[in-house]
Amino acid sequence: MAMRPPIPNIALSRRAKIALWTVAILIVLIIALVQLSGVYINFLWFHSLGFSSVYTTVFWTRVVLFSIFGVLMALILGGNMVIAYLLSPPFRPMSQEQQNIERYRTVLEPRRFLVLAAISVIALFSAGLSAQN
């Protein structure tokens, strides 16, 4: 069986990293503004009908549910990932499959905190969004 060639290491310039972060922040801001405009429009509609207190009660209930369940899921998932990392054996037998996995581990190992944070934030948003509905 032939071995696969090693995965090339992609190094981005400082300018490319800044551009990627800028684009990511702009996308997040645009999504947030679209969502906030919907909240504001709904508030104006409820206010015009004289039911603004009903809308604010529903809104804050959804915010609290999002926060509680999102943070709870992020803590559970993040804690389990930390425990799994700490309990993993430092030396593993090197079978053919393990060699392939080892390449991915060496790429992710220096960025393990970033990966943990990203997965926890995704869990926070997914659990929060499902709980608030």
PDB file of C-alpha atoms in Angstrom, residues 4-8 103:
ATOM      1  CA  ARG A   4       0.160   9.434   1.115  1.00  0.00           C
ATOM      2  CA  PRO A   5       2.383  12.448   0.660  1.00  0.00           C
ATOM      3  CA  PRO A   6       2.679  14.696   3.712  1.00  0.00           C
ATOM      4  CA  ILE A   7       0.145  17.471   4.083  1.00  0.00           C
ATOM      5  CA  PRO A   8       1.698  20.800   3.113  1.00  0.00           C
ATOM      6  CA  ARG A 103      -0.475  14.136  11.299  1.00  0.00           C
TER       7      ARG A 103
END
